[in-house]
XYZ file of C-alpha atoms in Angstrom:
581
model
C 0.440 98.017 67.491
C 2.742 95.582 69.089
C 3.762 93.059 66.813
C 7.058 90.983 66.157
C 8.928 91.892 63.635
C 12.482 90.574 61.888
C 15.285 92.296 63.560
C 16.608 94.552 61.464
C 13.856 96.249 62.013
C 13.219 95.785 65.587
C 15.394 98.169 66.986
C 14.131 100.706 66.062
C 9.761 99.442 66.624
C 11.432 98.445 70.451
C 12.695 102.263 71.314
C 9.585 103.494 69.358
C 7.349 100.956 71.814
C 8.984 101.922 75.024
C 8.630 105.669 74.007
C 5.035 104.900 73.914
C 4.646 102.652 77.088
C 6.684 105.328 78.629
C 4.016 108.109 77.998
C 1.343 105.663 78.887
C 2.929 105.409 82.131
C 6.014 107.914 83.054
C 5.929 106.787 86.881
C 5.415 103.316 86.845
C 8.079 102.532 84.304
C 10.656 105.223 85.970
C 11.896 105.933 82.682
C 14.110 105.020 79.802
C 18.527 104.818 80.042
C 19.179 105.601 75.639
C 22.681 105.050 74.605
C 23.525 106.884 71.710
C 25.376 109.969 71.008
C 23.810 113.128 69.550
C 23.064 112.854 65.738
C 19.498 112.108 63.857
C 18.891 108.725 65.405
C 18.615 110.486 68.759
C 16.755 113.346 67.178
C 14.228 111.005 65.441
C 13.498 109.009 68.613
C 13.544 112.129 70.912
C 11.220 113.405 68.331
C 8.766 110.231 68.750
C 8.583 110.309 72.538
C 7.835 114.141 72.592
C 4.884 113.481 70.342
C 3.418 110.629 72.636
C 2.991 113.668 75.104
C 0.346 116.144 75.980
C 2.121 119.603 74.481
C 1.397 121.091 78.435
C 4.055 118.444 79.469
C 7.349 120.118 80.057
C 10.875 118.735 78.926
C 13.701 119.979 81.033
C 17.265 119.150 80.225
C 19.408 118.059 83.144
C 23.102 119.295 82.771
C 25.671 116.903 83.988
C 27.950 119.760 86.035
C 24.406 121.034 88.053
C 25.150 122.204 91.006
C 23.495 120.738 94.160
C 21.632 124.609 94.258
C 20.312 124.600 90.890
C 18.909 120.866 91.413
C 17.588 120.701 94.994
C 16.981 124.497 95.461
C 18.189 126.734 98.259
C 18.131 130.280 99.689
C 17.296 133.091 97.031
C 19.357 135.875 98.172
C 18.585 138.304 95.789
C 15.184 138.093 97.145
C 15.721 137.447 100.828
C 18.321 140.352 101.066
C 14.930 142.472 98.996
C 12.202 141.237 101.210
C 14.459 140.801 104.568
C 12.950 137.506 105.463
C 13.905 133.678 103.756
C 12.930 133.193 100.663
C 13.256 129.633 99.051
C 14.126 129.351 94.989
C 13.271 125.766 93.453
C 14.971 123.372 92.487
C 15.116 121.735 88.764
C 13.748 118.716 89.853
C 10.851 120.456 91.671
C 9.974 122.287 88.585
C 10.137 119.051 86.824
C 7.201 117.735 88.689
C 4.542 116.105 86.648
C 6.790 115.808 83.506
C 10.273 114.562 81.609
C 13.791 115.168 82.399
C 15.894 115.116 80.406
C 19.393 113.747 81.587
C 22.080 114.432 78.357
C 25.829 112.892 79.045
C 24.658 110.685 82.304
C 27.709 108.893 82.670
C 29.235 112.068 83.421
C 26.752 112.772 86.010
C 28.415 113.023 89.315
C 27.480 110.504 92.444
C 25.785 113.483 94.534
C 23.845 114.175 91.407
C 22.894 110.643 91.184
C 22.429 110.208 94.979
C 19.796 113.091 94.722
C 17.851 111.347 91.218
C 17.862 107.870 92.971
C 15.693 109.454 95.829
C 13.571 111.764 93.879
C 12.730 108.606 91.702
C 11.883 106.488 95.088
C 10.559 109.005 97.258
C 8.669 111.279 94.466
C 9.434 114.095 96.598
C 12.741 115.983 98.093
C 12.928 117.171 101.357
C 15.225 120.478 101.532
C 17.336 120.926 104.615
C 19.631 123.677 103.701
C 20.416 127.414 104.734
C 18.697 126.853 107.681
C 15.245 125.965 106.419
C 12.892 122.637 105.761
C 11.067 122.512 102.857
C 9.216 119.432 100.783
C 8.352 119.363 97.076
C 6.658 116.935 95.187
C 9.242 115.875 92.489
C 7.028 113.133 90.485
C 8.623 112.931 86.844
C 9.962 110.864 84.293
C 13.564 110.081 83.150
C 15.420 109.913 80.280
C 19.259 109.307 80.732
C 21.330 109.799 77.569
C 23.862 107.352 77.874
C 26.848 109.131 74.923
C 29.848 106.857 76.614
C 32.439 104.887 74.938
C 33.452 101.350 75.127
C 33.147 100.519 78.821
C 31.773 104.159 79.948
C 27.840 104.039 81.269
C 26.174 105.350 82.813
C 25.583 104.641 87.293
C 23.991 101.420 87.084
C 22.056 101.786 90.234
C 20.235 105.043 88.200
C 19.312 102.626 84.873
C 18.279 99.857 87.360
C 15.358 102.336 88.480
C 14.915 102.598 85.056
C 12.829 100.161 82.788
C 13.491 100.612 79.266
C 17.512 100.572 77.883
C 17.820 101.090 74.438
C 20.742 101.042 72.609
C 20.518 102.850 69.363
C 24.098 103.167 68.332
C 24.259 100.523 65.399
C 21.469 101.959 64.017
C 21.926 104.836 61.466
C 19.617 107.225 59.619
C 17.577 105.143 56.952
C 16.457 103.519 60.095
C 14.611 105.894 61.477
C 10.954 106.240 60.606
C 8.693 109.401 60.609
C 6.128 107.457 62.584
C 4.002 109.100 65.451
C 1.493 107.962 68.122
C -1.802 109.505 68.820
C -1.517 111.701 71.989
C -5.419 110.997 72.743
C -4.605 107.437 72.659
C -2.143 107.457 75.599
C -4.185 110.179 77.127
C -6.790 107.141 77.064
C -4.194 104.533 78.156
C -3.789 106.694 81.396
C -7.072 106.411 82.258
C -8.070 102.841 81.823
C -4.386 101.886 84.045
C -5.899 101.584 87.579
C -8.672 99.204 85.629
C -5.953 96.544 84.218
C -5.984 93.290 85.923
C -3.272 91.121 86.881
C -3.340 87.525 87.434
C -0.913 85.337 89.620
C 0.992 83.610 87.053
C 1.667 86.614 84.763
C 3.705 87.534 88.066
C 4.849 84.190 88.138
C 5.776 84.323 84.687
C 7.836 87.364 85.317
C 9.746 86.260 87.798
C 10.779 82.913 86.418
C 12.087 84.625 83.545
C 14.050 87.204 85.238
C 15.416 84.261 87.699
C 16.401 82.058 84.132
C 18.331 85.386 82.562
C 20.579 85.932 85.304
C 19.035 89.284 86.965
C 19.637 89.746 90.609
C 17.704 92.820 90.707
C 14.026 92.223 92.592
C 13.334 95.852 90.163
C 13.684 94.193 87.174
C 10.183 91.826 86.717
C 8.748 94.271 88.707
C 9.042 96.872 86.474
C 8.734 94.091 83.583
C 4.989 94.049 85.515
C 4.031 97.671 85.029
C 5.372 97.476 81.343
C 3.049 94.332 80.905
C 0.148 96.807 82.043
C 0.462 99.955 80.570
C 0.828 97.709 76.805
C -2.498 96.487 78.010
C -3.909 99.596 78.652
C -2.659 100.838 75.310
C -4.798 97.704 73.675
C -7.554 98.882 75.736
C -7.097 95.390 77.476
C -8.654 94.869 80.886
C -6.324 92.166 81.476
C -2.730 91.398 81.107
C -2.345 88.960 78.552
C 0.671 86.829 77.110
C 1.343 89.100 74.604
C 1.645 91.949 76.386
C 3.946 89.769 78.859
C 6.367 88.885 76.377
C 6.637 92.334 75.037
C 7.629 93.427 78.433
C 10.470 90.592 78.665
C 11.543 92.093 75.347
C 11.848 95.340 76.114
C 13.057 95.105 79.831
C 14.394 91.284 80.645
C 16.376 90.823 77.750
C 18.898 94.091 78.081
C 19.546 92.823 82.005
C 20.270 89.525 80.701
C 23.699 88.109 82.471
C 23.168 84.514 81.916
C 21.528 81.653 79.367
C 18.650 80.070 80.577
C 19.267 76.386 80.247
C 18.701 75.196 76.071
C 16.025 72.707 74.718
C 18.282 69.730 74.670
C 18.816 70.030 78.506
C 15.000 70.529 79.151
C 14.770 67.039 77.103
C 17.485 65.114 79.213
C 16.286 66.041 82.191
C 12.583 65.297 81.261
C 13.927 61.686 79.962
C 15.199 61.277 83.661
C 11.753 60.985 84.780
C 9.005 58.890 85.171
C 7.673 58.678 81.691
C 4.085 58.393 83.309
C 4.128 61.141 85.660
C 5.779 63.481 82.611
C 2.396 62.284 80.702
C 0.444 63.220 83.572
C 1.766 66.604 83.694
C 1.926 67.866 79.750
C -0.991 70.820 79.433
C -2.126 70.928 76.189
C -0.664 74.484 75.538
C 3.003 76.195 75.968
C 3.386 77.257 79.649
C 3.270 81.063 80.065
C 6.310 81.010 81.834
C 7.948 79.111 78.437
C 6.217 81.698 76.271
C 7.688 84.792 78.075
C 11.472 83.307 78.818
C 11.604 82.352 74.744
C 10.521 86.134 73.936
C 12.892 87.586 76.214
C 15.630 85.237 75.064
C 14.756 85.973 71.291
C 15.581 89.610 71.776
C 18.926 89.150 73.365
C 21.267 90.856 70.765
C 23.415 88.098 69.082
C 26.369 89.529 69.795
C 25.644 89.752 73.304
C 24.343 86.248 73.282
C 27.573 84.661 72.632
C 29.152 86.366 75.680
C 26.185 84.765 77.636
C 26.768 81.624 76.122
C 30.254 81.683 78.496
C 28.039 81.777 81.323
C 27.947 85.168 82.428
C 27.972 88.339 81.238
C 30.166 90.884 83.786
C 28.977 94.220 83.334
C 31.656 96.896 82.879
C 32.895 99.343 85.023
C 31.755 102.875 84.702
C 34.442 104.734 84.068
C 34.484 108.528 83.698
C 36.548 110.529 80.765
C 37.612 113.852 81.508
C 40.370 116.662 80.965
C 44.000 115.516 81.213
C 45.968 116.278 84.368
C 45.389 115.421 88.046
C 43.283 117.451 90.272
C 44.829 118.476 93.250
C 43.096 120.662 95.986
C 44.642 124.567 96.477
C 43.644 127.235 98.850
C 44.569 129.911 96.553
C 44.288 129.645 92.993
C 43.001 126.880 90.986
C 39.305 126.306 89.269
C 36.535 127.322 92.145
C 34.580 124.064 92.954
C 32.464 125.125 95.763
C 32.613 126.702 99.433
C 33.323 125.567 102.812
C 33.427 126.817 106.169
C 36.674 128.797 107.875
C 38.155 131.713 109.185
C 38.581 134.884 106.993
C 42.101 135.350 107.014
C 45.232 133.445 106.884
C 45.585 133.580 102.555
C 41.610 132.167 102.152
C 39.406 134.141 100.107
C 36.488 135.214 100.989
C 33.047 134.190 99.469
C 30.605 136.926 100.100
C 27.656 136.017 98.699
C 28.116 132.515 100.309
C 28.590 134.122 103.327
C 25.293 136.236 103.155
C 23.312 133.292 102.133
C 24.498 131.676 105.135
C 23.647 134.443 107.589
C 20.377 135.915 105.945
C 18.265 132.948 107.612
C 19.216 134.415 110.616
C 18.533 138.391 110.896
C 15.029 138.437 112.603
C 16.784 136.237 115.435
C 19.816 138.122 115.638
C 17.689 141.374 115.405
C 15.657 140.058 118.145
C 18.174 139.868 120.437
C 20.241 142.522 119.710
C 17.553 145.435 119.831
C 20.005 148.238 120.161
C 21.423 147.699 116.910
C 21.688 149.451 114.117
C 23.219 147.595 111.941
C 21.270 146.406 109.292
C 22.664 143.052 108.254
C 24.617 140.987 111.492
C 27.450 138.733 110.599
C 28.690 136.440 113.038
C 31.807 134.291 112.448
C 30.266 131.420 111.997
C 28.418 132.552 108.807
C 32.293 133.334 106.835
C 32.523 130.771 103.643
C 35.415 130.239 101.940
C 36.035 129.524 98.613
C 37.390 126.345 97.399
C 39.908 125.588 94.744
C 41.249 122.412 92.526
C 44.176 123.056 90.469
C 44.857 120.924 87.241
C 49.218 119.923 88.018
C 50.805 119.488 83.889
C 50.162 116.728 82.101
C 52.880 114.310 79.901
C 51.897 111.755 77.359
C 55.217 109.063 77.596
C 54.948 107.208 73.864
C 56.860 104.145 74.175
C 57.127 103.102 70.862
C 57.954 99.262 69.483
C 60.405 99.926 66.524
C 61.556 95.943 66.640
C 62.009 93.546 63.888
C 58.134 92.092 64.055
C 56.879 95.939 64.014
C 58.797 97.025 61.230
C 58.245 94.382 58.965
C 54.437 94.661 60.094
C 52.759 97.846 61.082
C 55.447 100.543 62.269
C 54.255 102.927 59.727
C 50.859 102.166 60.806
C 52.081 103.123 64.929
C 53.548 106.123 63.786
C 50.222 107.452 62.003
C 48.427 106.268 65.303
C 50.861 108.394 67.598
C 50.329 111.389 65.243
C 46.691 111.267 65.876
C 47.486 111.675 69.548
C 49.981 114.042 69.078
C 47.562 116.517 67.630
C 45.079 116.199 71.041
C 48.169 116.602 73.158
C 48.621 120.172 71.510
C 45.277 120.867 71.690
C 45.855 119.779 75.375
C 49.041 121.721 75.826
C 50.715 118.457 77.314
C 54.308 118.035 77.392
C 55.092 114.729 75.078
C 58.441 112.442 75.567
C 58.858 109.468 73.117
C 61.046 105.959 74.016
C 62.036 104.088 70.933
C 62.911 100.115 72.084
C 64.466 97.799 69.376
C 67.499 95.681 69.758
C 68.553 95.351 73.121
C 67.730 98.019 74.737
C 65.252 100.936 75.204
C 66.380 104.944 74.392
C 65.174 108.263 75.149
C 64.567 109.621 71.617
C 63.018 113.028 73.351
C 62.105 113.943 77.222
C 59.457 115.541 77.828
C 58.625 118.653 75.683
C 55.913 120.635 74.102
C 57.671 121.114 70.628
C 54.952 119.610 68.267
C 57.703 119.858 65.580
C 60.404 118.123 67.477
C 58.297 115.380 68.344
C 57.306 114.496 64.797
C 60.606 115.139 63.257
C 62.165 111.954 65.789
C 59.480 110.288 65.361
C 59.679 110.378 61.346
C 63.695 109.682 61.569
C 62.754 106.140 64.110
C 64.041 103.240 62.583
C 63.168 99.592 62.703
C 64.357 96.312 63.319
C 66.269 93.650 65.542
C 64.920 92.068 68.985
C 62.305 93.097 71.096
C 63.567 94.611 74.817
C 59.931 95.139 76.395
C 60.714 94.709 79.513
C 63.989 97.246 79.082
C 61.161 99.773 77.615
C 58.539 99.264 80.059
C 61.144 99.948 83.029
C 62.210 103.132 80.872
C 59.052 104.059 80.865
C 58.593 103.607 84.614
C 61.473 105.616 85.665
C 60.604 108.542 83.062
C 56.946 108.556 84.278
C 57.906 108.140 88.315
C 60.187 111.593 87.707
C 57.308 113.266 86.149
C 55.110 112.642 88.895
C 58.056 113.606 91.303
C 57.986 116.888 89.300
C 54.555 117.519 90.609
C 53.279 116.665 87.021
C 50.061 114.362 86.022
C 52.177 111.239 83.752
C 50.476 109.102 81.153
C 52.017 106.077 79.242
C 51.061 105.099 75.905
C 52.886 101.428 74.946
C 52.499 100.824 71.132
C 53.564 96.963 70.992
C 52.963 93.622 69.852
C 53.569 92.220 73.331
C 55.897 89.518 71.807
C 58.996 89.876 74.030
C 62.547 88.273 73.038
C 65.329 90.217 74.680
C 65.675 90.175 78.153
C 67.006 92.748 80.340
C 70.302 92.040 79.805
C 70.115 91.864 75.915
C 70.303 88.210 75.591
C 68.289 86.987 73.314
C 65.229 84.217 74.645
C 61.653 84.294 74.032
C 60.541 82.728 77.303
C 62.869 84.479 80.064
C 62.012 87.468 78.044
C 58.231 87.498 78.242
C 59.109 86.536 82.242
C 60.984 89.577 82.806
C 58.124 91.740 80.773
C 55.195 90.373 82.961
C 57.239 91.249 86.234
C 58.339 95.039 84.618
C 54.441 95.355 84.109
C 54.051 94.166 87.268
C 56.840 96.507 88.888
C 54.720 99.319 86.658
C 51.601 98.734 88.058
C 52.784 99.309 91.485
C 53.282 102.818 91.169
C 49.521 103.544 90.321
C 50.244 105.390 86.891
C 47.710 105.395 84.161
C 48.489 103.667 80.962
C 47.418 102.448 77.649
C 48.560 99.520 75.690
C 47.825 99.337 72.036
C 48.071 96.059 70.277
C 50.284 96.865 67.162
C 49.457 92.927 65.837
C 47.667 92.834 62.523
C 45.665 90.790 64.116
C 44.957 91.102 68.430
C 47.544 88.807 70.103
C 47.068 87.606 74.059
C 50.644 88.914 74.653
C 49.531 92.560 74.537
C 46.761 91.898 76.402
C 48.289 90.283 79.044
C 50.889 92.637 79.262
C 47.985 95.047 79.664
C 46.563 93.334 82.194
C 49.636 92.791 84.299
C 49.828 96.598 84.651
C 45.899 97.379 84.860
C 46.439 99.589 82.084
C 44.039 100.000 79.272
C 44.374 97.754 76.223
C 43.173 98.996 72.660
C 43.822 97.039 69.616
C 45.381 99.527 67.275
C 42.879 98.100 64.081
C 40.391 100.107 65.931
C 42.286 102.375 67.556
C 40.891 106.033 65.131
C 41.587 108.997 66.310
C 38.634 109.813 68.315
C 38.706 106.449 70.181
C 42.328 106.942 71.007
C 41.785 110.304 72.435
C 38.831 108.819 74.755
C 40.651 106.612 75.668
C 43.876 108.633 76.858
C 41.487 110.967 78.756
C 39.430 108.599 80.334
C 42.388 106.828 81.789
C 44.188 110.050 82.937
C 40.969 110.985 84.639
C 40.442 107.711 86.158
C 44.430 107.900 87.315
């Protein structure tokens, strides 16, 4: 079954492995973090992993807005109010006990929401301490995150640390995908011949070195690597944990944690020629060293892309970043988009929540009752039960286009910007955001519209911009800045999008000068950055230039070469940052 094959091919036999392994041992391995978007790749390897499974094994989808009701479980007031004593609903991942959840969009998934899987996967169990009541449910399952972020989004990395397998199935595409399914008795078997696989001390050993040589700080990662190595040897119907099985492990769970090269042949030989020639004979074994065989595998499967990051030294993993609607969030007492309940007085312009405020005093009527005998009420409020509902309201959004219509843009690509900015134009409708474009060329930066939700105008001064003559960046940028600071003064949510080469050659005071004018753009970027707005910067080059990206850098804004920069990817990219903002 486990075999090595070339790698076009061994993308797809690794997710089709770990689906397997997974089933052999749901627990153990914690469960698998996929990255791929919804399509027939996902379909086709959801498809494989639900046929390793018993058909009495439940699949439950895990939203990524549950609430902390729905997951944990809580008061059933419909029931408690019926039966006049507490009665406790359960929670999703108390139903999921004993089989798979499924988590779809988990880099949206909130921290609480994560906070609560992290302990259910550590713990097996949660402990409910809400309403006024204790309960604990066994909450043993296995995880599948669907990782459907772009670019730098991912999913928490403290959930896909708990998690051994992380495929990554996006470069793969449908003539991949194979029909190919696993016998359910056979990993029915594989459970049962687990507690009888043997381990010996240098398999451990093995492990370890390996994860130490790839960079991996996390003590989770060979362990986990370990209970891979066993559940592929219970699937061979193995009583031991051989070498094959161990390098399949540092395949399929090493390799994707990798954050650093271990060191290459050619050092192994110089530092072997620095010693004693006799005491290197002494010490040769006539085979490989297992701890050789497994680092190699592990190495082998490192994607090659990825492997020439690692070849810098280290590989930084990227910050998770979360995309969302356009427009700040802002809490309201009044009106807005309800986002949960606190505690308060009734009165004063708060709203009421009633059945909040019943689920907060139901735990409580046999007490009450019992101390209030005379009473013939038949439900007793006291003022510490009142919740109150809580609102966020979304302020206006503007998208500020500051547009490069210089001499270098409009003998290159200024045709090509203006396409770009009519893809974005479209989501900002959809959006209802108020759009204000800044034309710089020559010496200085103009206003060619303020803000304004006029689709048409927009487009129509955007067809009639011109090109040509110097390039003012750091008079656009500090257009831009003032523009954006008076939006957010209005009480609105600002966004700039700088379409630019990033070559600078007019300075502030329209004198011409390549170096004093890329001086006086780094410190308007710098100026920009201070006031904590969100921005894009997309590379207008035919070809990326560091100018861009440094200006991009200077004011922590996002930086998208525009040869990549589609429609969809723009869009993601303009939300993500005004959520982040």
């Amino acid at each position: 079954m486990f075999r090595h094959m070339s790698r076009g091919a061994q993308s797809w036999s690794n997710a089709m492995t770990a689906a397997a392994l997974f089933a052999v041992d749901p627990l153990g391995t914690g469960g698998i973090c996929v990255r791929a978007g919804p399509g027939p790749v996902r379909d086709g390897w959801l498809a494989v992993l639900r046929s390793c499974f018993p058909s009495a094994v439940s699949f439950r989808k895990l939203p990524p807005a549950i609430s902390d009701e729905r997951l944990l479980g809580g008061l059933d007031l419909a029931a408690t109010l019926h039966a006049r004593r507490p009665v406790v609903q359960r929670g999703l991942l108390a139903d999921a006990d004993g089989g798979v959840l499924l988590a779809v969009m988990a880099e949206r998934l909130s921290s609480a929401t994560v906070a609560h899987l992290i302990a259910a996967i550590d713990r097996r169990q949660i402990d409910l301490e809400r309403d006024g009541m204790s309960r604990r449910s066994p909450s043993r399952f296995g995880l599948v995150a669907f990782d459907e972020g772009l670019d730098d989004e991912r999913a928490s990395a403290a959930l896909s640390d708990r998690l051994a397998f992380q495929l990554d199935l996006q470069s793969l595409s449908r003539p991949d995908v194979t029909s190919e399914e696993y016998d359910v008795d056979n990993v029915i078997a594989a459970r049962r011949r687990l507690p009888r696989v043997d381990v010996e001390a240098d398999a451990v050993e093995a492990l370890c070195h390996a994860a130490g040589s790839l960079g991996i700080a996390s003590l989770r990662a060979p362990l986990l690597a370990l209970r891979v190595a066993v559940a592929a040897a219970a699937f061979d119907d193995d009583e031991i944990v051989r070498r094959d099985h161990l390098e399949l492990a540092a395949r399929l769970v090493l390799s994707p944690r990798a954050t650093a090269l271990p060191a290459s042949p050619e050092q192994d030989a110089e530092m072997s020629r620095d010693q004693d020639p006799e005491t290197i004979d002494d010490r040769q074994d006539p085979e490989v060293p297992i701890e050789d065989l497994v680092l190699e595998a592990a190495k082998a499967a490192i994607p090659p892309n990825l492997f020439k990051q690692l070849q810098g030294g280290s590989l930084q993993r990227p910050r998770t970043m979360r995309a969302g609607k356009q427009g700040l969030s802002k809490a309201g007492p009044r009106r807005g988009r309800a986002i949960g309940v606190r505690r308060g007085e009734f009165g004063a312009g708060n709203q009421l929540n009633l059945l909040e405020t019943l689920r907060a005093a139901a735990p409580w009527q046999p007490l009450r009752r019992a101390g209030e005998a005379g009473s013939v009420a038949r439900l007793l409020i006291r003022k510490e039960d009142f919740r109150i509902k809580r609102f966020k309201q979304r302020s206006a959004s503007s998208t500020i286009f500051v547009v490069d219509a210089s001499g270098s843009s409009a003998l290159q690509r200024l045709a090509e910007v203006k396409g770009a900015v009519e893809l974005l134009l479209a989501d900002c409708y959809i959006r209802r955001d108020e759009v204000a474009l800044i034309a710089f060329r020559g010496r200085t930066a103009q206003l060619i519209l303020p803000p304004t939700r006029s689709l048409t105008r927009v487009r129509r001064s955007l067809a009639a911009l011109a090109g040509g003559g110097g390039t003012p960046l750091a008079a656009a940028i500090d257009s831009a800045t003032t523009l954006a600071v008076a939006v957010r003064n209005k009480g609105q949510s600002p966004l700039v999008v700088l379409m630019t080469d990033g070559r600078a050659n007019v300075a502030r005071d329209g004198c011409g000068g390549r170096a004093g004018a890329e001086i006086e753009a780094y410190e308007a970027a710098r100026q920009f950055c201070v006031t904590g707005i969100p921005a894009v910067v997309v590379d207008t080059s035919p070809r990326p230039q560091p100018q861009a990206e440094k200006i991009a850098a200077e004011m922590k804004a996002r930086y998208v070469a525009l040869p990549y920069a589609d429609a969809t990817r723009l869009s993601r990219v303009v939300q993500a940052n005004m959520a982040v903002g």
